[in-house]
Amino acid sequence: MAVGPGEVRAADELHLNVGKRLTHKKKAVRDRGFQLLRKWLQNHPSMERSDYIKVWKGLYVGVKMAATRPAQQEFAANTALLLNELPRHKRNMWIDAFWRTTCDIWGKDTRGINRYLRFVRIILA
């Protein structure tokens, strides 16, 4: 179905709402955001590396916005579990997008290095 000017497709709207929810202060809202992101990844199995990099950049913003250590750890654990929602043939691409995004983010925000190290450790565990 064609989308007219000013209209937003449901998938694009869902993608925008997920980002807001993942960076929210309340745990229940963040949990709902991960639930929506899982569903969105399942419904879009034909995504390419550039799309996965965009998702990873959003996830890095989410870990940056997580204020407390328990929130950061939970965010990282939920992010690590997203791998299970992808088709098997796309998992290597997902991991590659993770490393590309990590290398890109690593030099830009040195103040949050401990937060990012914790995120990487949990993702790799």
mmCIF file of C-alpha atoms in Angstrom:
data_model
loop_
_atom_site.group_PDB
_atom_site.id
_atom_site.type_symbol
_atom_site.label_atom_id
_atom_site.label_comp_id
_atom_site.label_asym_id
_atom_site.label_seq_id
_atom_site.Cartn_x
_atom_site.Cartn_y
_atom_site.Cartn_z
ATOM 1 C CA MET A 1 0.000 0.000 0.000
ATOM 2 C CA ALA A 2 1.378 3.401 -0.976
ATOM 3 C CA VAL A 3 2.095 5.964 1.686
ATOM 4 C CA GLY A 4 1.178 9.557 0.932
ATOM 5 C CA PRO A 5 3.167 12.636 1.914
ATOM 6 C CA GLY A 6 3.044 13.316 5.632
ATOM 7 C CA GLU A 7 1.914 9.778 6.416
ATOM 8 C CA VAL A 8 4.041 7.335 8.376
ATOM 9 C CA ARG A 9 4.037 3.601 7.759
ATOM 10 C CA ALA A 10 3.214 1.467 10.780
ATOM 11 C CA ALA A 11 6.714 -0.064 10.852
ATOM 12 C CA ASP A 12 8.374 3.361 10.815
ATOM 13 C CA GLU A 13 6.077 4.650 13.547
ATOM 14 C CA LEU A 14 6.787 1.584 15.662
ATOM 15 C CA HIS A 15 10.505 2.154 15.166
ATOM 16 C CA LEU A 16 10.207 5.740 16.413
ATOM 17 C CA ASN A 17 8.178 4.730 19.460
ATOM 18 C CA VAL A 18 10.635 1.983 20.382
ATOM 19 C CA GLY A 19 13.514 4.448 20.677
ATOM 20 C CA LYS A 20 11.559 6.661 23.041
ATOM 21 C CA ARG A 21 10.537 3.716 25.175
ATOM 22 C CA LEU A 22 14.019 2.185 25.407
ATOM 23 C CA THR A 23 15.426 5.418 26.853
ATOM 24 C CA HIS A 24 12.561 6.025 29.293
ATOM 25 C CA LYS A 25 13.215 6.282 33.048
ATOM 26 C CA LYS A 26 10.541 3.789 34.075
ATOM 27 C CA LYS A 27 11.364 0.092 33.905
ATOM 28 C CA ALA A 28 7.893 -0.926 32.721
ATOM 29 C CA VAL A 29 8.148 1.425 29.741
ATOM 30 C CA ARG A 30 11.633 0.145 28.864
ATOM 31 C CA ASP A 31 10.396 -3.460 29.086
ATOM 32 C CA ARG A 32 7.559 -2.610 26.706
ATOM 33 C CA GLY A 33 10.106 -1.015 24.375
ATOM 34 C CA PHE A 34 12.165 -4.214 24.268
ATOM 35 C CA GLN A 35 9.023 -6.236 23.680
ATOM 36 C CA LEU A 36 8.153 -4.012 20.707
ATOM 37 C CA LEU A 37 11.707 -4.135 19.383
ATOM 38 C CA ARG A 38 11.703 -7.949 19.547
ATOM 39 C CA LYS A 39 8.463 -8.061 17.603
ATOM 40 C CA TRP A 40 9.736 -5.488 15.110
ATOM 41 C CA LEU A 41 12.929 -7.490 14.468
ATOM 42 C CA GLN A 42 10.900 -10.668 13.972
ATOM 43 C CA ASN A 43 8.607 -8.918 11.464
ATOM 44 C CA HIS A 44 11.513 -7.461 9.447
ATOM 45 C CA PRO A 45 13.783 -10.410 8.628
ATOM 46 C CA SER A 46 15.091 -8.797 5.431
ATOM 47 C CA MET A 47 16.996 -5.999 7.161
ATOM 48 C CA GLU A 48 20.509 -5.222 5.949
ATOM 49 C CA ARG A 49 23.726 -4.371 7.804
ATOM 50 C CA SER A 50 23.060 -0.611 7.604
ATOM 51 C CA ASP A 51 19.658 -1.140 9.242
ATOM 52 C CA TYR A 52 21.217 -3.182 12.023
ATOM 53 C CA ILE A 53 23.823 -0.463 12.580
ATOM 54 C CA LYS A 54 21.007 2.060 13.051
ATOM 55 C CA VAL A 55 19.370 -0.236 15.610
ATOM 56 C CA TRP A 56 22.700 -0.666 17.443
ATOM 57 C CA LYS A 57 23.278 3.096 17.539
ATOM 58 C CA GLY A 58 19.869 3.446 19.155
ATOM 59 C CA LEU A 59 20.725 0.729 21.652
ATOM 60 C CA TYR A 60 23.959 2.544 22.542
ATOM 61 C CA VAL A 61 21.926 5.687 23.192
ATOM 62 C CA GLY A 62 19.689 3.594 25.427
ATOM 63 C CA VAL A 63 22.606 2.271 27.478
ATOM 64 C CA LYS A 64 23.967 5.797 27.744
ATOM 65 C CA MET A 65 20.628 7.041 29.092
ATOM 66 C CA ALA A 66 20.335 4.239 31.665
ATOM 67 C CA ALA A 67 21.148 6.095 34.862
ATOM 68 C CA THR A 68 21.840 3.346 37.382
ATOM 69 C CA ARG A 69 24.090 0.317 37.216
ATOM 70 C CA PRO A 70 21.224 -2.209 37.604
ATOM 71 C CA ALA A 71 19.323 -0.460 34.806
ATOM 72 C CA GLN A 72 22.430 -0.620 32.593
ATOM 73 C CA GLN A 73 22.924 -4.310 33.322
ATOM 74 C CA GLU A 74 19.303 -5.139 32.599
ATOM 75 C CA PHE A 75 19.402 -3.075 29.404
ATOM 76 C CA ALA A 76 22.525 -4.948 28.259
ATOM 77 C CA ALA A 77 21.017 -8.351 29.098
ATOM 78 C CA ASN A 78 17.830 -7.545 27.182
ATOM 79 C CA THR A 79 19.927 -6.322 24.265
ATOM 80 C CA ALA A 80 21.984 -9.539 24.246
ATOM 81 C CA LEU A 81 18.778 -11.590 24.038
ATOM 82 C CA LEU A 82 17.726 -9.777 20.852
ATOM 83 C CA LEU A 83 20.073 -12.069 18.910
ATOM 84 C CA ASN A 84 17.577 -14.892 19.439
ATOM 85 C CA GLU A 85 14.890 -12.929 17.588
ATOM 86 C CA LEU A 86 16.853 -12.795 14.331
ATOM 87 C CA PRO A 87 16.878 -15.369 11.542
ATOM 88 C CA ARG A 88 19.948 -17.607 11.754
ATOM 89 C CA HIS A 89 21.393 -16.338 8.480
ATOM 90 C CA LYS A 90 21.278 -12.718 9.746
ATOM 91 C CA ARG A 91 22.970 -13.262 13.115
ATOM 92 C CA ASN A 92 26.511 -12.770 11.811
ATOM 93 C CA MET A 93 25.398 -9.509 10.231
ATOM 94 C CA TRP A 94 23.902 -8.432 13.587
ATOM 95 C CA ILE A 95 27.171 -9.189 15.398
ATOM 96 C CA ASP A 96 29.160 -7.364 12.703
ATOM 97 C CA ALA A 97 26.894 -4.330 13.077
ATOM 98 C CA PHE A 98 27.484 -4.492 16.847
ATOM 99 C CA TRP A 99 31.272 -4.383 16.383
ATOM 100 C CA ARG A 100 31.126 -1.608 13.785
ATOM 101 C CA THR A 101 28.943 0.494 16.048
ATOM 102 C CA THR A 102 31.138 -0.246 19.070
ATOM 103 C CA CYS A 103 34.250 0.883 17.183
ATOM 104 C CA ASP A 104 32.448 4.020 16.025
ATOM 105 C CA ILE A 105 31.100 4.931 19.483
ATOM 106 C CA TRP A 106 34.251 3.965 21.400
ATOM 107 C CA GLY A 107 36.347 7.026 20.579
ATOM 108 C CA LYS A 108 33.526 9.566 20.731
ATOM 109 C CA ASP A 109 32.334 9.228 24.325
ATOM 110 C CA THR A 110 35.241 8.556 26.665
ATOM 111 C CA ARG A 111 33.336 9.708 29.760
ATOM 112 C CA GLY A 112 30.977 6.741 29.550
ATOM 113 C CA ILE A 113 33.695 4.176 28.918
ATOM 114 C CA ASN A 114 32.877 2.057 31.999
ATOM 115 C CA ARG A 115 29.231 1.953 30.989
ATOM 116 C CA TYR A 116 30.148 0.827 27.467
ATOM 117 C CA LEU A 117 32.649 -1.749 28.761
ATOM 118 C CA ARG A 118 29.936 -3.266 30.948
ATOM 119 C CA PHE A 119 27.575 -3.276 27.965
ATOM 120 C CA VAL A 120 30.134 -5.049 25.752
ATOM 121 C CA ARG A 121 30.969 -7.613 28.462
ATOM 122 C CA ILE A 122 27.324 -8.549 28.930
ATOM 123 C CA ILE A 123 26.640 -8.680 25.180
ATOM 124 C CA LEU A 124 29.589 -11.042 24.686
ATOM 125 C CA ALA A 125 28.771 -13.260 27.674
#
